[in-house]
Coordinates of C-alpha atoms in Angstrom, one line a residue:
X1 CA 51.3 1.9 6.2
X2 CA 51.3 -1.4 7.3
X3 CA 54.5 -1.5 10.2
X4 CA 56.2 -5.1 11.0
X5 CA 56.2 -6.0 14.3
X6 CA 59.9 -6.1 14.3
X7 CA 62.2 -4.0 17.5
X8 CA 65.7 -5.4 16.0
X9 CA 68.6 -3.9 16.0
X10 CA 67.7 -0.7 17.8
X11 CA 64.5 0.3 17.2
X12 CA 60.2 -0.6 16.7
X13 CA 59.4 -0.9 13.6
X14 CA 58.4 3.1 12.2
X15 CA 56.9 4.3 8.8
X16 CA 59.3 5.6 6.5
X17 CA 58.1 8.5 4.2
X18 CA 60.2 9.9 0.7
X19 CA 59.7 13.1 -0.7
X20 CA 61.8 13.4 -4.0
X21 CA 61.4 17.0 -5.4
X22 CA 62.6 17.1 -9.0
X23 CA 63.0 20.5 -10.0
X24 CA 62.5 20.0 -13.9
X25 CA 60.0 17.2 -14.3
X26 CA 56.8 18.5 -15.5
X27 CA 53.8 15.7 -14.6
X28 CA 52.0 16.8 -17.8
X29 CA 54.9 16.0 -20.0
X30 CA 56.3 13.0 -18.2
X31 CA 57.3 10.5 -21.2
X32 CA 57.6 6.7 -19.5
X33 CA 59.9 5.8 -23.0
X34 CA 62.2 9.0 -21.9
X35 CA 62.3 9.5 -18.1
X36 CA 65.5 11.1 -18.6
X37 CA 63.4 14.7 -20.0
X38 CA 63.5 16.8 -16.8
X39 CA 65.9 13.6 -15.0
X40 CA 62.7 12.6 -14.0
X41 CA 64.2 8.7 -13.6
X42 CA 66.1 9.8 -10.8
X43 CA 62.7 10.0 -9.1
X44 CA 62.2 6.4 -10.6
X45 CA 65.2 4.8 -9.2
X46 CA 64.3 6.7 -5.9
X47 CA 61.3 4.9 -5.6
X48 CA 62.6 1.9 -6.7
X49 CA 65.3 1.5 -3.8
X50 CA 62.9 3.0 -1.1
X51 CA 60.0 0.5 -2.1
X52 CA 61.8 -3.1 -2.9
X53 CA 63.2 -5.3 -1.3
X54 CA 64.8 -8.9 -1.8
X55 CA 61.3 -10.9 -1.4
X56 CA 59.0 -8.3 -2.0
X57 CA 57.9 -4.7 -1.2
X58 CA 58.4 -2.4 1.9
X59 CA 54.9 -2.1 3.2
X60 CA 55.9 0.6 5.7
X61 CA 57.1 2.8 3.2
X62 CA 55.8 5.6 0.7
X63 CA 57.2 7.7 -1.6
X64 CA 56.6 11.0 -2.6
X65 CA 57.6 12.3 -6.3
X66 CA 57.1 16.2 -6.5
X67 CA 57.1 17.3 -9.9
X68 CA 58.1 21.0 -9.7
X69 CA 57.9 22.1 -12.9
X70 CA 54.4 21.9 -13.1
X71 CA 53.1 21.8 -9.9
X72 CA 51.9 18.2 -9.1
X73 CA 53.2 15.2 -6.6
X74 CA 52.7 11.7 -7.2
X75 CA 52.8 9.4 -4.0
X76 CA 53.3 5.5 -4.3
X77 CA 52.3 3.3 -1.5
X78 CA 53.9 0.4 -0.4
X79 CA 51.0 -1.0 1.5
X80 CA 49.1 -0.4 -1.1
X81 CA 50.0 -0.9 -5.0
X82 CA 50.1 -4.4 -6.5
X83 CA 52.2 -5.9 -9.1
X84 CA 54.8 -3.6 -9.5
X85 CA 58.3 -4.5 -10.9
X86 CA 61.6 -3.6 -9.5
X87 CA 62.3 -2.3 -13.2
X88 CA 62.9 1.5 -14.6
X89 CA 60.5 0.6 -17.6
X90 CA 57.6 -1.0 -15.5
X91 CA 58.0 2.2 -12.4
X92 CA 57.8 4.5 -15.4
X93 CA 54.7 3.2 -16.8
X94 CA 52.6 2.8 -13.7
X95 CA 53.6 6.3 -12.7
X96 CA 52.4 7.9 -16.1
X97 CA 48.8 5.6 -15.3
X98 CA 49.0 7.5 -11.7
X99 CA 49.7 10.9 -13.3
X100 CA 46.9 10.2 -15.7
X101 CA 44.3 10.4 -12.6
X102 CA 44.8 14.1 -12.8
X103 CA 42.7 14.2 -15.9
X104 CA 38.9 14.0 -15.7
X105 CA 37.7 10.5 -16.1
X106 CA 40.7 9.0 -15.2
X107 CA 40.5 8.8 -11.8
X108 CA 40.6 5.4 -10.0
X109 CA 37.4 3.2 -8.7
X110 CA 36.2 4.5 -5.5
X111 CA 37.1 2.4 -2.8
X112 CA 34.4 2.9 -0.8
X113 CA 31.6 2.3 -3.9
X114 CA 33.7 -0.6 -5.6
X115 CA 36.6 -2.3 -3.1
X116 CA 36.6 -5.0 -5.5
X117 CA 37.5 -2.9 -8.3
X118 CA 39.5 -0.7 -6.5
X119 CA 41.4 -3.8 -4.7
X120 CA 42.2 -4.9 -8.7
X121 CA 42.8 -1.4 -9.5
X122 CA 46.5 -0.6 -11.3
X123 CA 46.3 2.4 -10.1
X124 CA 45.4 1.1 -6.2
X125 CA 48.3 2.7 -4.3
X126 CA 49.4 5.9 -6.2
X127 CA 48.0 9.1 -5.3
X128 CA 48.2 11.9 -7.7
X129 CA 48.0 15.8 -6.5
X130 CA 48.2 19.2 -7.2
X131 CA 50.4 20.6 -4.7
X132 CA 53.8 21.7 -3.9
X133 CA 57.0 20.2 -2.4
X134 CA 56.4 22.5 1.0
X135 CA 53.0 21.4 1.3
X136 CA 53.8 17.8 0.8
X137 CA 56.5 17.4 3.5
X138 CA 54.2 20.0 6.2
X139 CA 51.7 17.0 5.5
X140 CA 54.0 14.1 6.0
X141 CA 55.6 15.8 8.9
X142 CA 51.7 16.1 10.8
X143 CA 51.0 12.5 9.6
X144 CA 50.3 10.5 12.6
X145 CA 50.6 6.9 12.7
X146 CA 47.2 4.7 15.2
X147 CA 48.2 2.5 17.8
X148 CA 48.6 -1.1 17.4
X149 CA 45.8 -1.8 20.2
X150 CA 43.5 0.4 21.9
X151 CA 45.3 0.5 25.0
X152 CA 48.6 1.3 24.0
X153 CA 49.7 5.1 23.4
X154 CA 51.2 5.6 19.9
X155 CA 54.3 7.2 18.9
X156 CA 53.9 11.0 18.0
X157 CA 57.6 11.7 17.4
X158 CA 58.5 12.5 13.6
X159 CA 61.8 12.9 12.3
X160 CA 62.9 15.1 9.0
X161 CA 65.5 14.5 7.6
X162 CA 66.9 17.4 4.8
X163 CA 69.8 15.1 2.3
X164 CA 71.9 18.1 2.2
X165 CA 75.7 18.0 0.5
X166 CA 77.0 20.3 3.4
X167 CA 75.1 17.7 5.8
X168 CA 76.1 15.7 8.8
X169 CA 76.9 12.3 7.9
X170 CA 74.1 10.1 7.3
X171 CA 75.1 7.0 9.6
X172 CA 75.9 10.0 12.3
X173 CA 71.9 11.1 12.1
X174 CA 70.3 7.3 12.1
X175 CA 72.4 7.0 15.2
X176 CA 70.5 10.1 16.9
X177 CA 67.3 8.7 16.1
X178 CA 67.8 6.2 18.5
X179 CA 67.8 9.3 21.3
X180 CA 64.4 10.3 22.5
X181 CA 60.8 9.1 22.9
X182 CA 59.9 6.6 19.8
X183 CA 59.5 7.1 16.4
X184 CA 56.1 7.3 15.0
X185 CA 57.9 8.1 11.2
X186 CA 60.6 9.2 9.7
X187 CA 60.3 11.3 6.8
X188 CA 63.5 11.8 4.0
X189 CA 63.7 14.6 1.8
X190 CA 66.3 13.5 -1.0
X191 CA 67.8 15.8 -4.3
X192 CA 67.6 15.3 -7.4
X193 CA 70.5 14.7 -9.8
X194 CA 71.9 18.0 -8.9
X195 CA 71.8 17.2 -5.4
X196 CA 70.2 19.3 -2.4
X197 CA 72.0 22.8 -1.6
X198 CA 72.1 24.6 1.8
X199 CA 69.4 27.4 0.4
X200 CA 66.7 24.1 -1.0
X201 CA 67.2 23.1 2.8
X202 CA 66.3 26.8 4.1
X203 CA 63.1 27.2 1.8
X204 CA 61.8 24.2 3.3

């Protein structure tokens, strides 16, 4: 993450993490010319409106898509990717190339072996897994963020929020993060197209 050193209106500036768990998009099968098999391009357009803005992209932001039906979670990193297109057709292709680093032989350069190959990468920024939607946000929730200089104490306070239909309203629970010590994150667990039920709350 990569935080601005904004403090207007309310608050510092915080990282902002997006887990999208989309209950019948299988990673394996994911078709960038047919997003809509397992409504997989609600992920897309998820990712979309978390990661652009106007003049560019949101560097203190990344998004998390959890493919249930198989398994898998792709994460896209603001900070980090490179030529990425606030379209449904370019999101769709650079996140089958992501998924594709699940396969032997496709995995990305090594940053550490190549940074200039890495740094040119297309796949710099998107991190492809094996791992569940719990396991995901209980890894997002421990994230901590470093301190902007050595002598200042960084924030350790994270925030979930659940995007349930039978939820407080949403203005109602950005106005409560304002209350208490400062944000080090905030992290946002938004449904799919059939939305986020009291029970997908209580199994997280």
């Amino acid at each position: 993450f990569l935080p601005c050193a904004s403090v207007q209106p309310h608050l510092p500036c915080f990282w902002r993490r997006f887990i999208v768990p989309l209950r019948r998009a299988d990673a394996l099968a994911f078709d960038p010319a047919a997003p809509c098999q397992g409504r997989a391009d609600v992920g897309l357009r998820c990712a979309s409106a978390a990661l652009f803005r106007s003049q560019g992209l949101r560097r203190n932001t990344q998004v998390c898509l959890s493919f249930e039906a198989s398994g898998h979670t792709l994460e896209i990193s603001g900070a980090l990717v490179r030529d990425l297109r606030p379209d449904e057709a370019c999101v769709a292709q650079r996140v089958r190339a992501g998924l594709d680093t699940l396969q032997e032989g496709c995995e990305p350069p090594d940053p550490a072996e190549d940074p200039a190959a890495w740094s040119a990468s297309r796949l710099r920024g998107f991190e492809a897994r094996a791992r569940t939607t719990l396991k995901a946000l209980r890894a997002a929730a421990k994230w901590r963020a470093p301190p902007a200089r050595p002598e200042e104490e960084a924030p350790t306070r994270v925030v979930v929020l659940l995007l349930a239909e039978d939820g407080i309203p949403v203005a109602k629970a950005c106005s409560e993060l304002q209350v208490g010590p400062p944000l080090a994150g905030v992290v946002a667990v938004i449904g799919d197209d059939r939305g986020f039920a009291g029970e997908d709350c209580a199994a997280l």
